[in-house]
mmCIF file of C-alpha atoms in Angstrom:
data_model
loop_
_atom_site.group_PDB
_atom_site.id
_atom_site.type_symbol
_atom_site.label_atom_id
_atom_site.label_comp_id
_atom_site.label_asym_id
_atom_site.label_seq_id
_atom_site.Cartn_x
_atom_site.Cartn_y
_atom_site.Cartn_z
ATOM 1 C CA UNK I 269 -40.856 18.158 -8.760
ATOM 2 C CA UNK I 270 -37.630 16.993 -6.436
ATOM 3 C CA UNK I 271 -35.838 14.171 -6.521
ATOM 4 C CA UNK I 272 -33.349 13.671 -4.174
ATOM 5 C CA UNK I 273 -29.798 12.112 -6.054
ATOM 6 C CA UNK I 274 -27.509 12.646 -2.917
ATOM 7 C CA UNK I 275 -27.936 13.054 0.176
ATOM 8 C CA UNK I 276 -28.332 17.025 0.370
ATOM 9 C CA UNK I 277 -29.111 17.997 -3.075
ATOM 10 C CA UNK I 278 -32.051 18.404 -4.661
ATOM 11 C CA UNK I 279 -32.631 18.398 -8.440
ATOM 12 C CA UNK I 280 -36.203 20.784 -9.235
ATOM 13 C CA UNK I 281 -37.257 20.121 -13.343
ATOM 14 C CA UNK I 282 -41.078 20.741 -13.677
ATOM 15 C CA UNK I 283 -42.569 24.031 -14.374
ATOM 16 C CA UNK I 284 -44.490 25.935 -12.061
ATOM 17 C CA UNK I 285 -48.032 26.192 -13.975
ATOM 18 C CA UNK I 286 -50.199 29.769 -13.723
ATOM 19 C CA UNK I 287 -52.520 30.421 -10.860
ATOM 20 C CA UNK I 288 -55.365 31.353 -13.314
ATOM 21 C CA UNK I 289 -57.830 30.020 -15.987
ATOM 22 C CA UNK I 290 -56.712 31.699 -19.356
ATOM 23 C CA UNK I 291 -58.441 29.939 -22.009
ATOM 24 C CA UNK I 292 -56.294 28.893 -25.556
ATOM 25 C CA UNK I 293 -57.060 29.904 -29.383
ATOM 26 C CA UNK I 294 -55.376 27.356 -31.501
ATOM 27 C CA UNK I 295 -54.480 29.717 -35.216
ATOM 28 C CA UNK I 296 -53.316 26.472 -37.148
ATOM 29 C CA UNK I 297 -54.239 22.629 -37.261
ATOM 30 C CA UNK I 298 -50.811 20.719 -38.193
ATOM 31 C CA UNK I 299 -48.965 17.365 -36.606
ATOM 32 C CA UNK I 300 -47.232 19.517 -34.295
ATOM 33 C CA UNK I 301 -50.819 20.725 -32.919
ATOM 34 C CA UNK I 302 -52.039 17.318 -32.795
ATOM 35 C CA UNK I 303 -48.468 15.201 -31.346
ATOM 36 C CA UNK I 304 -47.430 17.752 -28.414
ATOM 37 C CA UNK I 305 -49.352 21.232 -27.918
ATOM 38 C CA UNK I 306 -53.361 19.330 -27.135
ATOM 39 C CA UNK I 307 -51.254 16.224 -25.749
ATOM 40 C CA UNK I 308 -49.608 18.935 -23.265
ATOM 41 C CA UNK I 309 -52.068 21.395 -22.810
ATOM 42 C CA UNK I 310 -54.913 18.434 -21.659
ATOM 43 C CA UNK I 311 -51.756 16.808 -19.392
ATOM 44 C CA UNK I 312 -51.402 20.276 -17.706
ATOM 45 C CA UNK I 313 -55.703 21.160 -17.341
ATOM 46 C CA UNK I 314 -55.243 24.078 -19.893
ATOM 47 C CA UNK I 315 -58.450 25.059 -21.206
ATOM 48 C CA UNK I 316 -58.377 25.802 -25.521
ATOM 49 C CA UNK I 317 -61.337 27.389 -26.359
ATOM 50 C CA UNK I 318 -61.042 27.232 -29.795
ATOM 51 C CA UNK I 319 -58.670 26.216 -33.279
ATOM 52 C CA UNK I 320 -59.128 27.420 -36.758
ATOM 53 C CA UNK I 321 -57.223 26.550 -39.393
ATOM 54 C CA UNK I 322 -56.876 26.927 -43.898
ATOM 55 C CA UNK I 323 -57.830 23.852 -44.079
ATOM 56 C CA UNK I 324 -60.960 23.724 -41.702
ATOM 57 C CA UNK I 325 -61.310 20.077 -41.886
ATOM 58 C CA UNK I 326 -58.411 19.540 -40.321
ATOM 59 C CA UNK I 327 -59.548 21.893 -37.647
ATOM 60 C CA UNK I 328 -63.263 19.535 -37.020
ATOM 61 C CA UNK I 329 -61.092 16.217 -36.641
ATOM 62 C CA UNK I 330 -58.834 18.275 -33.776
ATOM 63 C CA UNK I 331 -61.762 19.592 -31.965
ATOM 64 C CA UNK I 332 -63.650 16.734 -31.974
ATOM 65 C CA UNK I 333 -60.653 14.530 -31.111
ATOM 66 C CA UNK I 334 -59.870 16.567 -27.869
ATOM 67 C CA UNK I 335 -63.641 18.526 -27.548
ATOM 68 C CA UNK I 336 -63.121 21.802 -28.359
ATOM 69 C CA UNK I 337 -65.651 23.744 -27.940
ATOM 70 C CA UNK I 338 -65.570 26.282 -30.737
ATOM 71 C CA UNK I 339 -64.205 26.151 -34.546
ATOM 72 C CA UNK I 340 -63.403 28.770 -36.258
ATOM 73 C CA UNK I 341 -63.658 29.653 -39.785
ATOM 74 C CA UNK I 342 -60.313 32.302 -39.870
ATOM 75 C CA UNK I 343 -58.310 34.599 -38.014
ATOM 76 C CA UNK I 344 -61.131 36.856 -38.123
ATOM 77 C CA UNK I 345 -63.914 35.251 -36.491
ATOM 78 C CA UNK I 346 -61.427 33.681 -34.105
ATOM 79 C CA UNK I 347 -60.424 36.655 -32.839
ATOM 80 C CA UNK I 348 -63.933 38.305 -32.971
ATOM 81 C CA UNK I 349 -65.462 35.395 -30.911
ATOM 82 C CA UNK I 350 -61.983 34.748 -28.589
ATOM 83 C CA UNK I 351 -62.600 35.337 -24.740
ATOM 84 C CA UNK I 352 -60.843 38.972 -23.428
ATOM 85 C CA UNK I 353 -58.094 36.574 -21.733
ATOM 86 C CA UNK I 354 -57.575 34.234 -24.507
ATOM 87 C CA UNK I 355 -53.497 33.177 -25.187
ATOM 88 C CA UNK I 356 -53.309 32.986 -28.592
ATOM 89 C CA UNK I 357 -51.149 29.853 -30.267
ATOM 90 C CA UNK I 358 -50.015 30.403 -33.581
ATOM 91 C CA UNK I 359 -48.744 27.184 -34.739
ATOM 92 C CA UNK I 360 -48.611 27.888 -38.510
ATOM 93 C CA UNK I 361 -45.547 28.643 -40.329
ATOM 94 C CA UNK I 362 -43.775 31.604 -40.462
ATOM 95 C CA UNK I 363 -44.696 33.058 -43.713
ATOM 96 C CA UNK I 364 -48.070 33.287 -42.099
ATOM 97 C CA UNK I 365 -47.113 35.417 -38.434
ATOM 98 C CA UNK I 366 -47.273 38.540 -39.186
ATOM 99 C CA UNK I 367 -50.816 38.642 -41.419
ATOM 100 C CA UNK I 368 -51.841 37.214 -38.003
ATOM 101 C CA UNK I 369 -49.802 39.094 -35.060
ATOM 102 C CA UNK I 370 -51.470 41.918 -37.202
ATOM 103 C CA UNK I 371 -54.872 40.698 -37.009
ATOM 104 C CA UNK I 372 -55.051 39.950 -33.074
ATOM 105 C CA UNK I 373 -56.279 42.199 -30.886
ATOM 106 C CA UNK I 374 -53.235 45.196 -29.494
ATOM 107 C CA UNK I 375 -52.391 44.160 -25.973
ATOM 108 C CA UNK I 376 -53.141 40.584 -26.564
ATOM 109 C CA UNK I 377 -51.643 37.883 -25.290
ATOM 110 C CA UNK I 378 -49.650 35.095 -27.692
ATOM 111 C CA UNK I 379 -47.781 32.257 -28.187
ATOM 112 C CA UNK I 380 -45.662 31.714 -31.801
ATOM 113 C CA UNK I 381 -44.047 28.515 -33.178
ATOM 114 C CA UNK I 382 -40.394 27.794 -33.895
ATOM 115 C CA UNK I 383 -38.635 29.411 -35.523
ATOM 116 C CA UNK I 384 -38.944 33.324 -35.411
ATOM 117 C CA UNK I 385 -38.854 34.208 -39.434
ATOM 118 C CA UNK I 386 -37.042 32.592 -42.027
ATOM 119 C CA UNK I 387 -34.305 35.253 -41.296
ATOM 120 C CA UNK I 388 -33.074 37.761 -39.336
ATOM 121 C CA UNK I 389 -34.926 40.257 -41.378
ATOM 122 C CA UNK I 390 -38.193 39.014 -41.364
ATOM 123 C CA UNK I 391 -37.461 37.809 -37.416
ATOM 124 C CA UNK I 392 -37.133 42.148 -37.023
ATOM 125 C CA UNK I 393 -40.303 42.593 -38.806
ATOM 126 C CA UNK I 394 -42.147 40.571 -36.489
ATOM 127 C CA UNK I 395 -40.892 41.731 -33.411
ATOM 128 C CA UNK I 396 -41.689 45.497 -34.476
ATOM 129 C CA UNK I 397 -45.573 44.514 -35.131
ATOM 130 C CA UNK I 398 -45.894 43.019 -32.015
ATOM 131 C CA UNK I 399 -43.759 46.010 -29.854
ATOM 132 C CA UNK I 400 -46.223 48.404 -31.627
ATOM 133 C CA UNK I 401 -49.238 46.388 -30.547
ATOM 134 C CA UNK I 402 -48.305 45.876 -27.645
ATOM 135 C CA UNK I 403 -48.361 42.366 -27.746
ATOM 136 C CA UNK I 404 -47.161 39.947 -24.411
ATOM 137 C CA UNK I 405 -45.207 37.715 -26.925
ATOM 138 C CA UNK I 406 -43.671 34.642 -26.427
ATOM 139 C CA UNK I 407 -42.023 31.551 -29.524
ATOM 140 C CA UNK I 408 -42.447 28.537 -28.310
ATOM 141 C CA UNK I 409 -38.441 27.113 -28.386
ATOM 142 C CA UNK I 410 -39.877 24.565 -25.780
ATOM 143 C CA UNK I 411 -36.340 22.602 -25.467
ATOM 144 C CA UNK I 412 -35.362 24.768 -22.766
ATOM 145 C CA UNK I 413 -38.156 23.386 -20.978
ATOM 146 C CA UNK I 414 -37.523 19.763 -21.525
ATOM 147 C CA UNK I 415 -37.066 17.527 -18.187
ATOM 148 C CA UNK I 416 -33.872 16.411 -19.103
ATOM 149 C CA UNK I 417 -32.463 20.225 -19.699
ATOM 150 C CA UNK I 418 -34.521 22.122 -16.274
ATOM 151 C CA UNK I 419 -33.238 19.385 -14.397
ATOM 152 C CA UNK I 420 -29.425 19.928 -15.396
ATOM 153 C CA UNK I 421 -29.830 23.592 -16.068
ATOM 154 C CA UNK I 422 -30.726 23.282 -11.547
ATOM 155 C CA UNK I 423 -27.694 21.178 -10.920
ATOM 156 C CA UNK I 424 -25.533 23.496 -13.114
ATOM 157 C CA UNK I 425 -27.282 26.691 -11.165
ATOM 158 C CA UNK I 426 -26.204 24.717 -7.932
ATOM 159 C CA UNK I 427 -23.047 24.550 -8.664
ATOM 160 C CA UNK I 428 -23.198 20.875 -8.380
ATOM 161 C CA UNK I 429 -20.716 20.311 -11.382
ATOM 162 C CA UNK I 430 -18.406 23.250 -10.967
ATOM 163 C CA UNK I 431 -17.678 25.719 -13.548
ATOM 164 C CA UNK I 432 -18.611 24.717 -16.694
ATOM 165 C CA UNK I 433 -15.799 24.130 -19.447
ATOM 166 C CA UNK I 434 -17.495 21.999 -22.297
ATOM 167 C CA UNK I 435 -20.901 22.373 -23.951
ATOM 168 C CA UNK I 436 -21.526 19.699 -26.417
ATOM 169 C CA UNK I 437 -25.218 18.621 -28.681
ATOM 170 C CA UNK I 438 -24.795 15.287 -30.680
ATOM 171 C CA UNK I 439 -27.071 14.132 -33.112
ATOM 172 C CA UNK I 440 -26.788 11.085 -35.672
ATOM 173 C CA UNK I 441 -29.721 10.041 -36.924
ATOM 174 C CA UNK I 442 -31.669 8.941 -39.769
ATOM 175 C CA UNK I 443 -34.846 12.214 -39.953
ATOM 176 C CA UNK I 444 -37.295 10.916 -41.958
ATOM 177 C CA UNK I 445 -37.892 14.442 -43.280
ATOM 178 C CA UNK I 446 -40.598 13.432 -45.923
ATOM 179 C CA UNK I 447 -42.938 13.927 -42.333
ATOM 180 C CA UNK I 448 -42.483 17.571 -42.822
ATOM 181 C CA UNK I 449 -43.656 18.065 -46.096
ATOM 182 C CA UNK I 450 -43.980 22.196 -45.353
ATOM 183 C CA UNK I 451 -40.679 22.871 -44.757
ATOM 184 C CA UNK I 452 -38.813 20.298 -46.080
ATOM 185 C CA UNK I 453 -37.836 22.400 -48.765
ATOM 186 C CA UNK I 454 -37.161 25.487 -47.965
ATOM 187 C CA UNK I 455 -34.225 26.880 -48.384
ATOM 188 C CA UNK I 456 -32.424 26.958 -44.559
ATOM 189 C CA UNK I 457 -33.794 23.964 -43.412
ATOM 190 C CA UNK I 458 -31.441 22.026 -41.147
ATOM 191 C CA UNK I 459 -29.282 25.280 -39.240
ATOM 192 C CA UNK I 460 -33.469 26.819 -38.818
ATOM 193 C CA UNK I 461 -35.491 24.671 -37.971
ATOM 194 C CA UNK I 462 -33.678 21.991 -35.919
ATOM 195 C CA UNK I 463 -30.490 23.495 -34.930
ATOM 196 C CA UNK I 464 -32.203 26.526 -34.537
ATOM 197 C CA UNK I 465 -33.505 24.585 -31.334
ATOM 198 C CA UNK I 466 -30.473 24.026 -29.800
ATOM 199 C CA UNK I 467 -28.667 27.391 -30.582
ATOM 200 C CA UNK I 468 -31.498 28.956 -28.281
ATOM 201 C CA UNK I 469 -31.324 26.191 -25.470
ATOM 202 C CA UNK I 470 -27.124 26.750 -25.400
ATOM 203 C CA UNK I 471 -28.398 31.455 -25.279
ATOM 204 C CA UNK I 472 -30.927 30.037 -21.944
ATOM 205 C CA UNK I 473 -27.578 28.759 -20.111
ATOM 206 C CA UNK I 474 -24.812 31.125 -21.697
ATOM 207 C CA UNK I 475 -26.427 34.130 -23.008
ATOM 208 C CA UNK I 476 -24.690 35.444 -26.095
ATOM 209 C CA UNK I 477 -21.418 34.079 -28.143
ATOM 210 C CA UNK I 478 -18.652 36.629 -29.124
ATOM 211 C CA UNK I 479 -18.592 34.737 -32.305
ATOM 212 C CA UNK I 480 -20.009 32.134 -34.481
ATOM 213 C CA UNK I 481 -18.542 29.498 -36.958
ATOM 214 C CA UNK I 482 -21.013 27.009 -38.743
ATOM 215 C CA UNK I 483 -21.166 24.954 -41.806
ATOM 216 C CA UNK I 484 -24.210 23.615 -42.761
ATOM 217 C CA UNK I 485 -24.192 20.204 -46.002
ATOM 218 C CA UNK I 486 -26.317 18.563 -48.370
ATOM 219 C CA UNK I 487 -26.527 15.202 -49.400
ATOM 220 C CA UNK I 488 -25.585 14.054 -52.737
ATOM 221 C CA UNK I 489 -28.910 11.855 -52.917
ATOM 222 C CA UNK I 490 -31.386 13.800 -51.316
ATOM 223 C CA UNK I 491 -33.763 17.228 -52.834
ATOM 224 C CA UNK I 492 -32.825 19.138 -49.526
ATOM 225 C CA UNK I 493 -31.129 22.530 -48.634
ATOM 226 C CA UNK I 494 -29.239 21.170 -45.825
ATOM 227 C CA UNK I 495 -28.833 18.074 -43.376
ATOM 228 C CA UNK I 496 -26.385 18.096 -41.377
ATOM 229 C CA UNK I 497 -23.955 21.074 -39.577
ATOM 230 C CA UNK I 498 -21.312 21.495 -37.677
ATOM 231 C CA UNK I 499 -21.733 25.309 -35.431
ATOM 232 C CA UNK I 500 -18.736 26.307 -32.910
ATOM 233 C CA UNK I 501 -20.104 29.071 -30.550
ATOM 234 C CA UNK I 502 -17.251 31.205 -29.115
ATOM 235 C CA UNK I 503 -17.721 32.105 -24.960
ATOM 236 C CA UNK I 504 -14.245 32.548 -24.566
ATOM 237 C CA UNK I 505 -10.958 30.448 -23.956
ATOM 238 C CA UNK I 506 -12.183 28.694 -21.196
ATOM 239 C CA UNK I 507 -15.556 27.575 -22.907
ATOM 240 C CA UNK I 508 -15.994 25.002 -25.473
ATOM 241 C CA UNK I 509 -19.537 25.024 -26.966
ATOM 242 C CA UNK I 510 -20.588 22.380 -30.371
ATOM 243 C CA UNK I 511 -23.631 21.845 -32.100
ATOM 244 C CA UNK I 512 -23.105 18.546 -34.286
ATOM 245 C CA UNK I 513 -26.186 17.125 -36.440
ATOM 246 C CA UNK I 514 -25.994 14.336 -38.629
ATOM 247 C CA UNK I 515 -29.948 12.878 -40.179
ATOM 248 C CA UNK I 516 -27.993 11.231 -42.795
ATOM 249 C CA UNK I 517 -27.307 7.854 -40.634
ATOM 250 C CA UNK I 518 -28.751 5.274 -42.760
ATOM 251 C CA UNK I 519 -27.017 2.618 -41.308
ATOM 252 C CA UNK I 520 -29.584 0.856 -38.357
ATOM 253 C CA UNK I 521 -29.457 2.025 -34.163
ATOM 254 C CA UNK I 522 -26.316 0.671 -33.807
ATOM 255 C CA UNK I 523 -24.363 4.174 -33.932
ATOM 256 C CA UNK I 524 -27.109 6.558 -33.793
ATOM 257 C CA UNK I 525 -26.203 8.852 -30.820
ATOM 258 C CA UNK I 526 -28.401 12.050 -29.847
ATOM 259 C CA UNK I 527 -27.573 13.603 -26.707
ATOM 260 C CA UNK I 528 -26.539 17.060 -24.519
ATOM 261 C CA UNK I 529 -23.753 17.052 -22.679
ATOM 262 C CA UNK I 530 -22.411 19.946 -19.963
ATOM 263 C CA UNK I 531 -18.836 18.328 -18.625
ATOM 264 C CA UNK I 532 -18.066 20.946 -15.653
ATOM 265 C CA UNK I 533 -14.945 21.058 -13.258
ATOM 266 C CA UNK I 534 -16.281 19.330 -10.671
ATOM 267 C CA UNK I 535 -18.835 17.106 -12.761
ATOM 268 C CA UNK I 536 -20.198 16.190 -15.505
ATOM 269 C CA UNK I 537 -24.530 15.683 -16.916
ATOM 270 C CA UNK I 538 -25.462 14.005 -20.639
ATOM 271 C CA UNK I 539 -28.813 13.671 -21.226
ATOM 272 C CA UNK I 540 -30.169 10.940 -24.199
ATOM 273 C CA UNK I 541 -32.731 13.110 -26.869
ATOM 274 C CA UNK I 542 -34.643 9.637 -27.037
ATOM 275 C CA UNK I 543 -37.000 11.524 -29.421
ATOM 276 C CA UNK I 544 -34.590 11.944 -32.277
ATOM 277 C CA UNK I 545 -33.705 8.145 -32.606
ATOM 278 C CA UNK I 546 -36.109 5.848 -34.179
ATOM 279 C CA UNK I 547 -38.667 8.953 -34.833
ATOM 280 C CA UNK I 548 -41.556 9.256 -34.815
ATOM 281 C CA UNK I 549 -41.822 7.045 -32.152
ATOM 282 C CA UNK I 550 -38.761 7.365 -29.867
ATOM 283 C CA UNK I 551 -36.775 5.930 -27.618
ATOM 284 C CA UNK I 552 -36.898 6.615 -23.786
ATOM 285 C CA UNK I 553 -34.633 9.588 -22.054
ATOM 286 C CA UNK I 554 -31.646 8.903 -20.491
ATOM 287 C CA UNK I 555 -30.534 11.520 -17.419
ATOM 288 C CA UNK I 556 -27.236 10.442 -16.170
ATOM 289 C CA UNK I 557 -24.378 12.944 -14.471
ATOM 290 C CA UNK I 558 -21.348 11.744 -12.862
ATOM 291 C CA UNK I 559 -19.505 13.352 -9.778
ATOM 292 C CA UNK I 560 -17.297 12.303 -7.744
ATOM 293 C CA UNK I 561 -17.260 8.795 -5.641
ATOM 294 C CA UNK I 562 -15.865 10.821 -2.507
ATOM 295 C CA UNK I 563 -15.063 14.488 -1.794
ATOM 296 C CA UNK I 564 -12.199 15.019 -2.871
ATOM 297 C CA UNK I 565 -11.710 12.334 -5.444
ATOM 298 C CA UNK I 566 -10.509 11.756 -8.482
ATOM 299 C CA UNK I 567 -12.555 9.247 -9.367
ATOM 300 C CA UNK I 568 -15.827 9.968 -11.477
ATOM 301 C CA UNK I 569 -19.392 7.713 -10.710
ATOM 302 C CA UNK I 570 -21.630 8.006 -13.639
ATOM 303 C CA UNK I 571 -25.374 7.597 -11.744
ATOM 304 C CA UNK I 572 -28.763 7.628 -13.662
ATOM 305 C CA UNK I 573 -31.741 10.095 -12.715
ATOM 306 C CA UNK I 574 -34.892 8.806 -13.512
ATOM 307 C CA UNK I 575 -37.605 12.124 -14.792
ATOM 308 C CA UNK I 576 -40.803 12.393 -15.599
ATOM 309 C CA UNK I 577 -41.844 13.529 -19.428
ATOM 310 C CA UNK I 578 -39.539 14.739 -22.066
ATOM 311 C CA UNK I 579 -38.821 17.442 -25.368
ATOM 312 C CA UNK I 580 -42.582 16.123 -26.885
ATOM 313 C CA UNK I 581 -44.857 16.725 -25.521
ATOM 314 C CA UNK I 582 -44.539 17.785 -21.812
ATOM 315 C CA UNK I 583 -41.636 20.380 -22.536
ATOM 316 C CA UNK I 584 -44.954 22.767 -24.007
ATOM 317 C CA UNK I 585 -46.439 22.806 -21.070
ATOM 318 C CA UNK I 586 -43.303 25.119 -19.850
ATOM 319 C CA UNK I 587 -43.243 27.662 -22.677
ATOM 320 C CA UNK I 588 -47.316 27.855 -22.650
ATOM 321 C CA UNK I 589 -47.154 28.578 -18.777
ATOM 322 C CA UNK I 590 -44.210 30.571 -19.084
ATOM 323 C CA UNK I 591 -46.472 32.903 -20.744
ATOM 324 C CA UNK I 592 -49.735 32.859 -18.917
ATOM 325 C CA UNK I 593 -47.325 32.650 -15.550
ATOM 326 C CA UNK I 594 -45.529 35.854 -16.849
ATOM 327 C CA UNK I 595 -49.020 37.619 -17.847
ATOM 328 C CA UNK I 596 -50.884 37.145 -14.520
ATOM 329 C CA UNK I 597 -47.986 38.486 -13.066
ATOM 330 C CA UNK I 598 -46.536 35.345 -11.199
ATOM 331 C CA UNK I 599 -43.492 35.131 -13.686
ATOM 332 C CA UNK I 600 -41.077 38.244 -13.454
ATOM 333 C CA UNK I 601 -39.397 36.891 -16.723
ATOM 334 C CA UNK I 602 -40.941 36.182 -20.370
ATOM 335 C CA UNK I 603 -37.999 33.620 -21.091
ATOM 336 C CA UNK I 604 -37.791 32.795 -24.875
ATOM 337 C CA UNK I 605 -39.649 36.969 -25.193
ATOM 338 C CA UNK I 606 -39.541 37.541 -28.917
ATOM 339 C CA UNK I 607 -37.236 40.328 -28.057
ATOM 340 C CA UNK I 608 -34.316 37.404 -26.548
ATOM 341 C CA UNK I 609 -35.315 35.491 -28.909
ATOM 342 C CA UNK I 610 -34.442 37.995 -32.040
ATOM 343 C CA UNK I 611 -30.512 37.486 -30.957
ATOM 344 C CA UNK I 612 -31.237 33.367 -31.363
ATOM 345 C CA UNK I 613 -32.390 34.685 -34.501
ATOM 346 C CA UNK I 614 -29.465 36.784 -34.883
ATOM 347 C CA UNK I 615 -27.193 33.764 -34.068
ATOM 348 C CA UNK I 616 -29.386 31.467 -36.887
ATOM 349 C CA UNK I 617 -27.928 34.228 -39.237
ATOM 350 C CA UNK I 618 -24.527 34.328 -38.411
ATOM 351 C CA UNK I 619 -24.554 30.924 -38.944
ATOM 352 C CA UNK I 620 -25.547 31.614 -42.063
ATOM 353 C CA UNK I 621 -22.826 33.928 -42.884
ATOM 354 C CA UNK I 622 -20.112 31.855 -41.417
ATOM 355 C CA UNK I 623 -21.412 29.163 -43.479
ATOM 356 C CA UNK I 624 -21.082 31.143 -47.324
ATOM 357 C CA UNK I 625 -18.108 32.489 -46.301
ATOM 358 C CA UNK I 626 -16.879 28.822 -47.252
ATOM 359 C CA UNK I 627 -13.624 29.767 -44.019
ATOM 360 C CA UNK I 628 -9.778 30.925 -44.350
ATOM 361 C CA UNK I 629 -8.937 29.748 -47.578
ATOM 362 C CA UNK I 630 -5.115 27.966 -48.009
ATOM 363 C CA UNK I 631 -3.915 29.591 -50.772
ATOM 364 C CA UNK I 632 -4.149 33.222 -49.348
ATOM 365 C CA UNK I 633 -1.357 31.713 -46.902
#
C-alpha cells in the first residue's frame, strides 16, 4: 500500500503476499499462536492445514475456533500427514527446536519462533541442523515487518530523512511477566526474549555492529533474572544506537513510553509502539515524521501518518509471507534466515558477556 504524505513522496509498508498456496502446519498451541499467528494468517488468507501440541486439548481448542481441519497427536504424526509443500510453523520454546527440526523432512520449509536458542552455542546447533537437512528455515522476528518499521525503512531508503545518525529504542512500561509463565523464570529473560527484537530490528537497518556495551538488571522485589536493560551498539563515530528498556514502571500510565526514533540529517521519524503499553490490551500506535517546513528551511514540522496494522498480529504476516515468497522464488532474499539471525544471536551473546564484565573499574585507574 502507498500512502501519499507529501506532493512527490509515497511510503510503502505492507508486505507482498505469496503467489502460490502453501498450507501451514503449526507445531505448538501457545498464546502467541492464538493471539498472533492464527489471526494474522486469517487476515492474509493463508490456509492452516493442521496443528499439534504436547497438551493436545489446546490444539483441539484452537482448531475448533479457527476451523483447522486436522489435529495431530505428535510431531511424527504431523510430518507423516502433512502435504509435501507444507510450511512448518514451530511455535514452542527453544529447548524443543533441535528435536523437532530433526523430525522434519529434508528440504522442508520452516518458520521458527524467536529467539533462535537459549544461547549462541544453541543457535549454532540449530543452524547446523537446518543446513545439514537443507531446510529453508527462517526465524519469526516479525518486528522487522511491523507497519511502523516498514514505513520508516521505506522513508529512509528513499533518503527522505537523510543520513541516519541516531537510532533509539525506548521502553518504559509495566510488563505483566506472569502472562508468560513458560519464560518468566528463564535465566536470560530481558535481552534474550524481549530486547532481542530490537537488536534484530537494528541489524535489519544497519547490519552488524562493531561492538556492544550492555547492562541488564533485576528488580529487588521480583524473582526475575532481569527486567531492565541498556544496550549501546557501536556503529562508528557518526551513529548513536541505543536500547533502553524498563519493564518495572509500576507508577501509572502518565510517564510510560514505548517508541522507536530515527534521526537523520534531513528529518526524523518517531513510532509509538502502543502494543507494549497497557499490555495485553495495548494502545494505538502513532507514526510521526519531521521534515523542514520548506526546502532549505531550518524549522521543522511534525506530521502524523496513519498506518494500517500493528506489530501484533499484522507483522506476523510479513515473516510468513517472505518465507513463502522465497520458497516459491518471488522473493530473492529470506530476510530472517537462520544464517542471518545467527548474527543477531551473536550480538545477544556479546550483550551478556559485556554485562558480566562489569565495565571499567575506577579502582584500576
